[in-house]
Amino acid sequence: MKLPLLLWALLLLLLATVPGPGPGPAAGAKGTCSHRCGDRDGLCSCHPTCSGLNTCCSDFRDFCLEISPYSGSMMGGKDFVVQHLNWFNPTDGVICRFKESIQTLGHVDSSGHVHCVSPLLYETGRIPFTLSMDNGRSFPRSGTWLAVHPSKVSETEKSQLVNETQWQYYGTADTTGNLTLTWQASALPTETVTIELWGYEETGKPYSGEWTAKWSYLYPLVTNIPNSGFFTFTPKPAPQKYQRWEVGALRIINSKYYAGEKDVHALWSNEHALAWHLGDDFQEDPVAWARAQCLAWEELEDQLPNFLEELPDCPCTLAQAQADSGRFHTDYGCDIERGSVCTYHPGAVHCVRSVQASPRYASGQQCCYTAAGTQLLTADSTGGSTPDRGHDWGAPPFRTPPRVPGLSHWLYDVISFYHCCLWAPDCSRYMRRRPSSDCRSYRPPRLASAFGDPHFITFDGANFTFNGRGEYVLLEATLTNLRVQGRAEPGTTPEGTRDRGTGLTAVAVQEGNSDVVEVRLAGGAGVLQVLLNQEVLSFTEQSWMDLNGMFLSAAAGDSVSIMLSSGAGLEVSVQGPFLSVAVLLPEKFLTHTRGLLGTLNDDPTDDFTLRNGKVLPLSSSSRELFRFGADWAVENASSLLTYDSWFLVNNFLYQPKHDHTFQPLFPEETTPNPSQATEAAELCGDNHFCRFDVMATGSLSVGNATRMAHQWHQHRVQSLKPVRSCGWLAPPPNGLKEGISYLMGSTVHFHCNSGYSLVGAEASTCQADGTWSRPTPVCQPGRSYAVLLSIIFGGLAVVALVALVYVLLRRRKSNMASWGSQP
């Protein structure tokens, strides 16, 4: 009897330790991931890499949560399902907790799937959340929710203001009638809905500890109507107590919820100017009402700190703005790649915004350009670029003004534009307080690249080929503790054998205590995979992510851009069978870099500096430079790269970071056959990188990819060349000028208004030293030359006429005298 009892006791013990969907094991219990997500140690792993290594705890998916969808608007109301977690016959409630402080009620559907609803947030980015399935007594399960800027949410996930301009101009001249709201009915599974108006405001003294951001439920537009996906109404002025809200959004919810109930499944509209809800005083005289608001804004602006002084200068040209991808990114409101619909910037074809908010006031810079590539300034056009007191994308730590993404910008920069420029003709007042930055202090970043087999071009322009096998330091910069590392692996010939050349297959970056992002080739030729802190990211819902210390953009399937808080940028793309990487560094990194991409100091002669400080000359052979590359092998303790397969563990983690047994092909030792040399010459011309890769791999396509990558680098270098600007040149008072380009070689012409004459040069040219060749002339009151000439010639004509009459009269008198003397 003792043996069966012992077996039963062991069985009961095992059953007791098997994690279920309920409260779960005690925190830190061995063999479980309860409260241990991200940990590697213990009897089993709860780290994201465990899936590829088959070392996960048996309950890894139950406690380290995957969710679908994984993203939604920071406005909240998105219902998401916890994957791999089923709970039948629940006895306790589900509570979802975000950032350890914000809780929403979850639920379990008829299929046993656990749901959460995202809360109303005042920030974007990856938000940690935990899950309780015992009504809040414990939260052993954890995951991450991606909160998205409202403007980056899919159109199918929000309601649409049909003819949004009509909504935002309602009550102004010739803008009346019905307004229509549409939505995707299937996105909100209910038979009846309520449509509510919510208003946004920021209260308290600006830039004080009491400055607070707040969304408030105002009133219902309509209640308990069929969920048809369509609603039309005629607006009426709101009661006086609601009219202080001028920026807001509509929310559609299930009618079963009480009015204004927070954190329930909902569809939001875009935030917008609430012209349609303003009072009778606005609709009776919108111009006078808006002018009063504009004057009040102007008065407030004069009391607030000057944020313009800490903003970065704009790039001088469109080419520079597009190339400086570490510090500037496309403004979605004016994008040349999407047809240049620049509603607020007529005359522009493309605008960019500074990626990072300014350090003290969290403000943003905007730069707009014409089709000719010239920067468009507000001093010349109302379509010029305007800086922002509140950065449109917000700024960490978010939540408090003016750092709330999108919404702070609306209150301090957008609604005031409606007051001064769109609803009243006082745009000059707005532009005086939002003047465009010129580019006299702009300094382009420095560019270094690695591509092909692999070839390196340093920040100072030195170039070399290093096809080692291993993991290497591409860049270290002590200024911000910036580290960029790459993994190089051999290619494969068409016959399936291993090449004697290598190429980059993974690149990882971290700056300070930021997140670690790795971009690698995986899942087949030409397929990019992005990892965040060694966990694979999905871009099925969002191509832009706000991360810790960086922004990440994967707009194209074969290219990823990483924008770091220092202004440094990385672009990693697929070029042929390998990765191509470009690194952009602002000028402040001068003298602070080392690694395979060289020493940034405008001196290429020290770019081949070993770890011990010894410098190899530029004339070094490829074998000597191979020693330079090998010296910069990554050390295990400082590796940023991911080892989530046994192949990577056995070949890179447990082996020397530089494979001394791998014998590469050196450029001096290549002996192509005649036919291959002819084909390579036709394809590559004088591009030695391309020729080497054709000979090293036997593949023209590989050589062509290298050629294109090199050409792209050269084009980028050309785009980033410094440009001299003389700064804005004013037209003369009582006159005008022709020309809006103020770069070296540009000429501006001057003219006076009717009734004024020009005193000074008629034109001025921007010189190489950054000064104008002539000062702005003066238009003096007085008669114009044409009038003066007409007076002169008119006077002469009168004199001539008088003289003619005089002569005729004299002749007539003489004749009369002659007639009188005749008989």
mmCIF file of N, CA, C and O in Angstrom, residues 522-592:
data_model
loop_
_atom_site.group_PDB
_atom_site.id
_atom_site.type_symbol
_atom_site.label_atom_id
_atom_site.label_comp_id
_atom_site.label_asym_id
_atom_site.label_seq_id
_atom_site.Cartn_x
_atom_site.Cartn_y
_atom_site.Cartn_z
ATOM 1 N N ALA A 522 16.745 36.935 -42.421
ATOM 2 C CA ALA A 522 16.194 35.704 -41.847
ATOM 3 C C ALA A 522 15.046 35.220 -42.707
ATOM 4 O O ALA A 522 14.394 35.998 -43.407
ATOM 5 N N GLY A 523 14.808 33.936 -42.671
ATOM 6 C CA GLY A 523 13.636 33.373 -43.334
ATOM 7 C C GLY A 523 13.712 33.346 -44.838
ATOM 8 O O GLY A 523 12.697 33.294 -45.516
ATOM 9 N N GLY A 524 14.920 33.413 -45.382
ATOM 10 C CA GLY A 524 15.041 33.369 -46.834
ATOM 11 C C GLY A 524 15.768 34.577 -47.368
ATOM 12 O O GLY A 524 15.944 35.592 -46.678
ATOM 13 N N ALA A 525 16.196 34.495 -48.609
ATOM 14 C CA ALA A 525 16.972 35.566 -49.222
ATOM 15 C C ALA A 525 16.163 36.846 -49.293
ATOM 16 O O ALA A 525 15.022 36.858 -49.729
ATOM 17 N N GLY A 526 16.775 37.933 -48.861
ATOM 18 C CA GLY A 526 16.155 39.245 -48.997
ATOM 19 C C GLY A 526 15.067 39.548 -47.996
ATOM 20 O O GLY A 526 14.388 40.562 -48.127
ATOM 21 N N VAL A 527 14.887 38.727 -46.970
ATOM 22 C CA VAL A 527 13.834 38.954 -45.976
ATOM 23 C C VAL A 527 14.446 39.590 -44.738
ATOM 24 O O VAL A 527 15.337 39.020 -44.112
ATOM 25 N N LEU A 528 13.979 40.790 -44.407
ATOM 26 C CA LEU A 528 14.467 41.494 -43.229
ATOM 27 C C LEU A 528 13.665 41.095 -42.002
ATOM 28 O O LEU A 528 12.438 40.956 -42.056
ATOM 29 N N GLN A 529 14.370 40.959 -40.898
ATOM 30 C CA GLN A 529 13.724 40.694 -39.613
ATOM 31 C C GLN A 529 14.282 41.690 -38.611
ATOM 32 O O GLN A 529 15.488 41.934 -38.576
ATOM 33 N N VAL A 530 13.402 42.295 -37.829
ATOM 34 C CA VAL A 530 13.812 43.293 -36.843
ATOM 35 C C VAL A 530 13.527 42.746 -35.455
ATOM 36 O O VAL A 530 12.442 42.219 -35.186
ATOM 37 N N LEU A 531 14.526 42.866 -34.566
ATOM 38 C CA LEU A 531 14.379 42.405 -33.195
ATOM 39 C C LEU A 531 14.524 43.586 -32.252
ATOM 40 O O LEU A 531 15.408 44.435 -32.428
ATOM 41 N N LEU A 532 13.669 43.638 -31.260
ATOM 42 C CA LEU A 532 13.737 44.644 -30.214
ATOM 43 C C LEU A 532 14.078 43.937 -28.916
ATOM 44 O O LEU A 532 13.315 43.085 -28.445
ATOM 45 N N ASN A 533 15.228 44.272 -28.367
ATOM 46 C CA ASN A 533 15.697 43.599 -27.152
ATOM 47 C C ASN A 533 15.626 42.085 -27.310
ATOM 48 O O ASN A 533 15.168 41.366 -26.434
ATOM 49 N N GLN A 534 16.038 41.623 -28.499
ATOM 50 C CA GLN A 534 16.177 40.210 -28.861
ATOM 51 C C GLN A 534 14.841 39.488 -29.050
ATOM 52 O O GLN A 534 14.795 38.277 -29.141
ATOM 53 N N GLU A 535 13.774 40.249 -29.200
ATOM 54 C CA GLU A 535 12.468 39.691 -29.507
ATOM 55 C C GLU A 535 12.040 40.163 -30.890
ATOM 56 O O GLU A 535 12.132 41.349 -31.209
ATOM 57 N N VAL A 536 11.569 39.255 -31.721
ATOM 58 C CA VAL A 536 11.205 39.583 -33.096
ATOM 59 C C VAL A 536 9.988 40.505 -33.100
ATOM 60 O O VAL A 536 8.985 40.251 -32.424
ATOM 61 N N LEU A 537 10.092 41.590 -33.867
ATOM 62 C CA LEU A 537 8.997 42.554 -33.988
ATOM 63 C C LEU A 537 8.135 42.227 -35.205
ATOM 64 O O LEU A 537 8.623 41.716 -36.210
ATOM 65 N N SER A 538 6.873 42.577 -35.098
ATOM 66 C CA SER A 538 5.958 42.462 -36.233
ATOM 67 C C SER A 538 5.592 43.857 -36.716
ATOM 68 O O SER A 538 5.318 44.756 -35.915
ATOM 69 N N PHE A 539 5.594 44.029 -38.041
ATOM 70 C CA PHE A 539 5.203 45.314 -38.632
ATOM 71 C C PHE A 539 3.891 45.185 -39.407
ATOM 72 O O PHE A 539 3.602 45.998 -40.266
ATOM 73 N N THR A 540 3.113 44.166 -39.081
ATOM 74 C CA THR A 540 1.847 43.965 -39.793
ATOM 75 C C THR A 540 0.849 45.075 -39.500
ATOM 76 O O THR A 540 -0.024 45.359 -40.315
ATOM 77 N N GLU A 541 0.963 45.730 -38.342
ATOM 78 C CA GLU A 541 0.014 46.782 -37.971
ATOM 79 C C GLU A 541 0.633 48.178 -38.035
ATOM 80 O O GLU A 541 -0.036 49.130 -38.433
ATOM 81 N N GLN A 542 1.878 48.308 -37.620
ATOM 82 C CA GLN A 542 2.516 49.621 -37.551
ATOM 83 C C GLN A 542 3.892 49.568 -38.188
ATOM 84 O O GLN A 542 4.661 48.643 -37.933
ATOM 85 N N SER A 543 4.203 50.563 -39.002
ATOM 86 C CA SER A 543 5.536 50.653 -39.597
ATOM 87 C C SER A 543 6.408 51.674 -38.870
ATOM 88 O O SER A 543 7.584 51.815 -39.180
ATOM 89 N N TRP A 544 5.838 52.377 -37.901
ATOM 90 C CA TRP A 544 6.563 53.387 -37.110
ATOM 91 C C TRP A 544 6.376 53.065 -35.636
ATOM 92 O O TRP A 544 5.253 52.831 -35.185
ATOM 93 N N MET A 545 7.469 53.029 -34.885
ATOM 94 C CA MET A 545 7.377 52.702 -33.469
ATOM 95 C C MET A 545 8.201 53.675 -32.640
ATOM 96 O O MET A 545 9.350 53.967 -32.977
ATOM 97 N N ASP A 546 7.599 54.173 -31.556
ATOM 98 C CA ASP A 546 8.305 54.978 -30.570
ATOM 99 C C ASP A 546 8.909 54.022 -29.547
ATOM 100 O O ASP A 546 8.172 53.327 -28.844
ATOM 101 N N LEU A 547 10.221 53.999 -29.457
ATOM 102 C CA LEU A 547 10.893 53.087 -28.552
ATOM 103 C C LEU A 547 11.675 53.879 -27.511
ATOM 104 O O LEU A 547 11.718 55.108 -27.544
ATOM 105 N N ASN A 548 12.296 53.180 -26.617
ATOM 106 C CA ASN A 548 13.074 53.819 -25.565
ATOM 107 C C ASN A 548 14.391 54.319 -26.143
ATOM 108 O O ASN A 548 15.275 53.551 -26.486
ATOM 109 N N GLY A 549 14.505 55.651 -26.287
ATOM 110 C CA GLY A 549 15.733 56.251 -26.782
ATOM 111 C C GLY A 549 15.858 56.285 -28.283
ATOM 112 O O GLY A 549 16.912 56.678 -28.798
ATOM 113 N N MET A 550 14.811 55.932 -29.005
ATOM 114 C CA MET A 550 14.906 55.915 -30.469
ATOM 115 C C MET A 550 13.525 55.805 -31.087
ATOM 116 O O MET A 550 12.553 55.437 -30.430
ATOM 117 N N PHE A 551 13.460 56.136 -32.372
ATOM 118 C CA PHE A 551 12.303 55.867 -33.208
ATOM 119 C C PHE A 551 12.725 54.856 -34.262
ATOM 120 O O PHE A 551 13.871 54.842 -34.710
ATOM 121 N N LEU A 552 11.762 54.041 -34.674
ATOM 122 C CA LEU A 552 12.035 52.992 -35.650
ATOM 123 C C LEU A 552 11.011 53.075 -36.761
ATOM 124 O O LEU A 552 9.810 53.147 -36.511
ATOM 125 N N SER A 553 11.483 53.096 -38.015
ATOM 126 C CA SER A 553 10.587 53.159 -39.155
ATOM 127 C C SER A 553 10.934 52.036 -40.125
ATOM 128 O O SER A 553 12.096 51.866 -40.489
ATOM 129 N N ALA A 554 9.928 51.291 -40.524
ATOM 130 C CA ALA A 554 10.107 50.206 -41.493
ATOM 131 C C ALA A 554 9.067 50.361 -42.583
ATOM 132 O O ALA A 554 8.306 49.449 -42.881
ATOM 133 N N ALA A 555 9.031 51.551 -43.185
ATOM 134 C CA ALA A 555 8.006 51.844 -44.176
ATOM 135 C C ALA A 555 8.141 50.964 -45.401
ATOM 136 O O ALA A 555 7.154 50.603 -46.034
ATOM 137 N N ALA A 556 9.375 50.613 -45.776
ATOM 138 C CA ALA A 556 9.605 49.735 -46.923
ATOM 139 C C ALA A 556 9.968 48.342 -46.417
ATOM 140 O O ALA A 556 10.614 48.197 -45.376
ATOM 141 N N GLY A 557 9.569 47.331 -47.156
ATOM 142 C CA GLY A 557 9.808 45.969 -46.712
ATOM 143 C C GLY A 557 11.258 45.568 -46.709
ATOM 144 O O GLY A 557 11.641 44.601 -46.037
ATOM 145 N N ASP A 558 12.101 46.293 -47.458
ATOM 146 C CA ASP A 558 13.504 45.928 -47.541
ATOM 147 C C ASP A 558 14.420 46.972 -46.927
ATOM 148 O O ASP A 558 15.617 47.007 -47.203
ATOM 149 N N SER A 559 13.884 47.844 -46.066
ATOM 150 C CA SER A 559 14.691 48.905 -45.472
ATOM 151 C C SER A 559 14.136 49.292 -44.107
ATOM 152 O O SER A 559 12.916 49.349 -43.917
ATOM 153 N N VAL A 560 15.037 49.559 -43.160
ATOM 154 C CA VAL A 560 14.664 49.971 -41.804
ATOM 155 C C VAL A 560 15.488 51.190 -41.430
ATOM 156 O O VAL A 560 16.702 51.224 -41.664
ATOM 157 N N SER A 561 14.834 52.210 -40.861
ATOM 158 C CA SER A 561 15.522 53.410 -40.390
ATOM 159 C C SER A 561 15.421 53.480 -38.869
ATOM 160 O O SER A 561 14.351 53.247 -38.302
ATOM 161 N N ILE A 562 16.540 53.811 -38.242
ATOM 162 C CA ILE A 562 16.599 53.929 -36.784
ATOM 163 C C ILE A 562 17.088 55.328 -36.467
ATOM 164 O O ILE A 562 18.158 55.742 -36.933
ATOM 165 N N MET A 563 16.296 56.089 -35.692
ATOM 166 C CA MET A 563 16.623 57.472 -35.351
ATOM 167 C C MET A 563 16.864 57.559 -33.852
ATOM 168 O O MET A 563 15.952 57.317 -33.063
ATOM 169 N N LEU A 564 18.080 57.873 -33.453
ATOM 170 C CA LEU A 564 18.480 57.863 -32.054
ATOM 171 C C LEU A 564 18.330 59.240 -31.428
ATOM 172 O O LEU A 564 18.309 60.258 -32.124
ATOM 173 N N SER A 565 18.248 59.265 -30.104
ATOM 174 C CA SER A 565 17.968 60.527 -29.410
ATOM 175 C C SER A 565 19.084 61.538 -29.587
ATOM 176 O O SER A 565 18.859 62.745 -29.450
ATOM 177 N N SER A 566 20.303 61.107 -29.907
ATOM 178 C CA SER A 566 21.420 62.025 -30.119
ATOM 179 C C SER A 566 21.370 62.705 -31.473
ATOM 180 O O SER A 566 22.144 63.626 -31.741
ATOM 181 N N GLY A 567 20.483 62.248 -32.375
ATOM 182 C CA GLY A 567 20.457 62.743 -33.735
ATOM 183 C C GLY A 567 21.173 61.827 -34.706
ATOM 184 O O GLY A 567 21.135 62.043 -35.917
ATOM 185 N N ALA A 568 21.851 60.801 -34.183
ATOM 186 C CA ALA A 568 22.479 59.803 -35.055
ATOM 187 C C ALA A 568 21.392 58.962 -35.705
ATOM 188 O O ALA A 568 20.306 58.775 -35.147
ATOM 189 N N GLY A 569 21.694 58.454 -36.889
ATOM 190 C CA GLY A 569 20.716 57.637 -37.595
ATOM 191 C C GLY A 569 21.376 56.457 -38.280
ATOM 192 O O GLY A 569 22.538 56.527 -38.690
ATOM 193 N N LEU A 570 20.620 55.363 -38.391
ATOM 194 C CA LEU A 570 21.065 54.187 -39.128
ATOM 195 C C LEU A 570 20.008 53.831 -40.156
ATOM 196 O O LEU A 570 18.797 53.924 -39.871
ATOM 197 N N GLU A 571 20.464 53.434 -41.313
ATOM 198 C CA GLU A 571 19.574 52.871 -42.321
ATOM 199 C C GLU A 571 20.146 51.526 -42.737
ATOM 200 O O GLU A 571 21.303 51.454 -43.183
ATOM 201 N N VAL A 572 19.350 50.489 -42.579
ATOM 202 C CA VAL A 572 19.773 49.136 -42.918
ATOM 203 C C VAL A 572 18.829 48.619 -43.996
ATOM 204 O O VAL A 572 17.607 48.673 -43.833
ATOM 205 N N SER A 573 19.396 48.139 -45.089
ATOM 206 C CA SER A 573 18.570 47.674 -46.200
ATOM 207 C C SER A 573 19.169 46.412 -46.796
ATOM 208 O O SER A 573 20.328 46.061 -46.542
ATOM 209 N N VAL A 574 18.367 45.736 -47.590
ATOM 210 C CA VAL A 574 18.826 44.549 -48.305
ATOM 211 C C VAL A 574 19.409 44.990 -49.644
ATOM 212 O O VAL A 574 18.758 45.699 -50.414
ATOM 213 N N GLN A 575 20.637 44.579 -49.907
ATOM 214 C CA GLN A 575 21.279 44.836 -51.194
ATOM 215 C C GLN A 575 21.868 43.511 -51.664
ATOM 216 O O GLN A 575 22.903 43.078 -51.160
ATOM 217 N N GLY A 576 21.179 42.852 -52.587
ATOM 218 C CA GLY A 576 21.647 41.547 -53.044
ATOM 219 C C GLY A 576 21.501 40.522 -51.934
ATOM 220 O O GLY A 576 20.508 40.506 -51.203
ATOM 221 N N PRO A 577 22.524 39.680 -51.729
ATOM 222 C CA PRO A 577 22.414 38.637 -50.703
ATOM 223 C C PRO A 577 22.765 39.124 -49.303
ATOM 224 O O PRO A 577 22.664 38.368 -48.343
ATOM 225 N N PHE A 578 23.193 40.387 -49.165
ATOM 226 C CA PHE A 578 23.672 40.875 -47.872
ATOM 227 C C PHE A 578 22.962 42.169 -47.473
ATOM 228 O O PHE A 578 22.171 42.726 -48.234
ATOM 229 N N LEU A 579 23.294 42.636 -46.273
ATOM 230 C CA LEU A 579 22.776 43.900 -45.777
ATOM 231 C C LEU A 579 23.709 45.034 -46.171
ATOM 232 O O LEU A 579 24.927 44.873 -46.269
ATOM 233 N N SER A 580 23.114 46.180 -46.365
ATOM 234 C CA SER A 580 23.852 47.427 -46.528
ATOM 235 C C SER A 580 23.474 48.319 -45.356
ATOM 236 O O SER A 580 22.301 48.435 -45.005
ATOM 237 N N VAL A 581 24.465 48.953 -44.735
ATOM 238 C CA VAL A 581 24.179 49.813 -43.587
ATOM 239 C C VAL A 581 24.807 51.173 -43.797
ATOM 240 O O VAL A 581 25.946 51.293 -44.263
ATOM 241 N N ALA A 582 24.054 52.214 -43.517
ATOM 242 C CA ALA A 582 24.546 53.596 -43.560
ATOM 243 C C ALA A 582 24.369 54.198 -42.171
ATOM 244 O O ALA A 582 23.318 54.029 -41.541
ATOM 245 N N VAL A 583 25.398 54.880 -41.689
ATOM 246 C CA VAL A 583 25.361 55.520 -40.376
ATOM 247 C C VAL A 583 25.568 57.015 -40.570
ATOM 248 O O VAL A 583 26.519 57.440 -41.230
ATOM 249 N N LEU A 584 24.664 57.805 -40.003
ATOM 250 C CA LEU A 584 24.730 59.264 -40.072
ATOM 251 C C LEU A 584 25.010 59.814 -38.686
ATOM 252 O O LEU A 584 24.300 59.472 -37.730
ATOM 253 N N LEU A 585 26.033 60.656 -38.567
ATOM 254 C CA LEU A 585 26.382 61.233 -37.275
ATOM 255 C C LEU A 585 26.412 62.752 -37.367
ATOM 256 O O LEU A 585 27.053 63.311 -38.270
ATOM 257 N N PRO A 586 25.750 63.452 -36.446
ATOM 258 C CA PRO A 586 25.867 64.914 -36.401
ATOM 259 C C PRO A 586 27.296 65.332 -36.095
ATOM 260 O O PRO A 586 28.114 64.551 -35.600
ATOM 261 N N GLU A 587 27.562 66.600 -36.345
ATOM 262 C CA GLU A 587 28.912 67.133 -36.207
ATOM 263 C C GLU A 587 29.461 67.010 -34.788
ATOM 264 O O GLU A 587 30.683 66.956 -34.581
ATOM 265 N N LYS A 588 28.582 66.936 -33.793
ATOM 266 C CA LYS A 588 29.053 66.867 -32.404
ATOM 267 C C LYS A 588 29.824 65.585 -32.113
ATOM 268 O O LYS A 588 30.517 65.479 -31.091
ATOM 269 N N PHE A 589 29.745 64.587 -33.011
ATOM 270 C CA PHE A 589 30.475 63.344 -32.809
ATOM 271 C C PHE A 589 31.924 63.434 -33.291
ATOM 272 O O PHE A 589 32.660 62.443 -33.205
ATOM 273 N N LEU A 590 32.333 64.572 -33.809
ATOM 274 C CA LEU A 590 33.724 64.746 -34.240
ATOM 275 C C LEU A 590 34.685 64.364 -33.126
ATOM 276 O O LEU A 590 34.517 64.798 -31.975
ATOM 277 N N THR A 591 35.695 63.553 -33.459
ATOM 278 C CA THR A 591 36.762 63.064 -32.564
ATOM 279 C C THR A 591 36.262 62.063 -31.533
ATOM 280 O O THR A 591 37.022 61.693 -30.637
ATOM 281 N N HIS A 592 35.031 61.601 -31.636
ATOM 282 C CA HIS A 592 34.491 60.703 -30.606
ATOM 283 C C HIS A 592 34.217 59.292 -31.125
ATOM 284 O O HIS A 592 33.561 58.515 -30.424
#
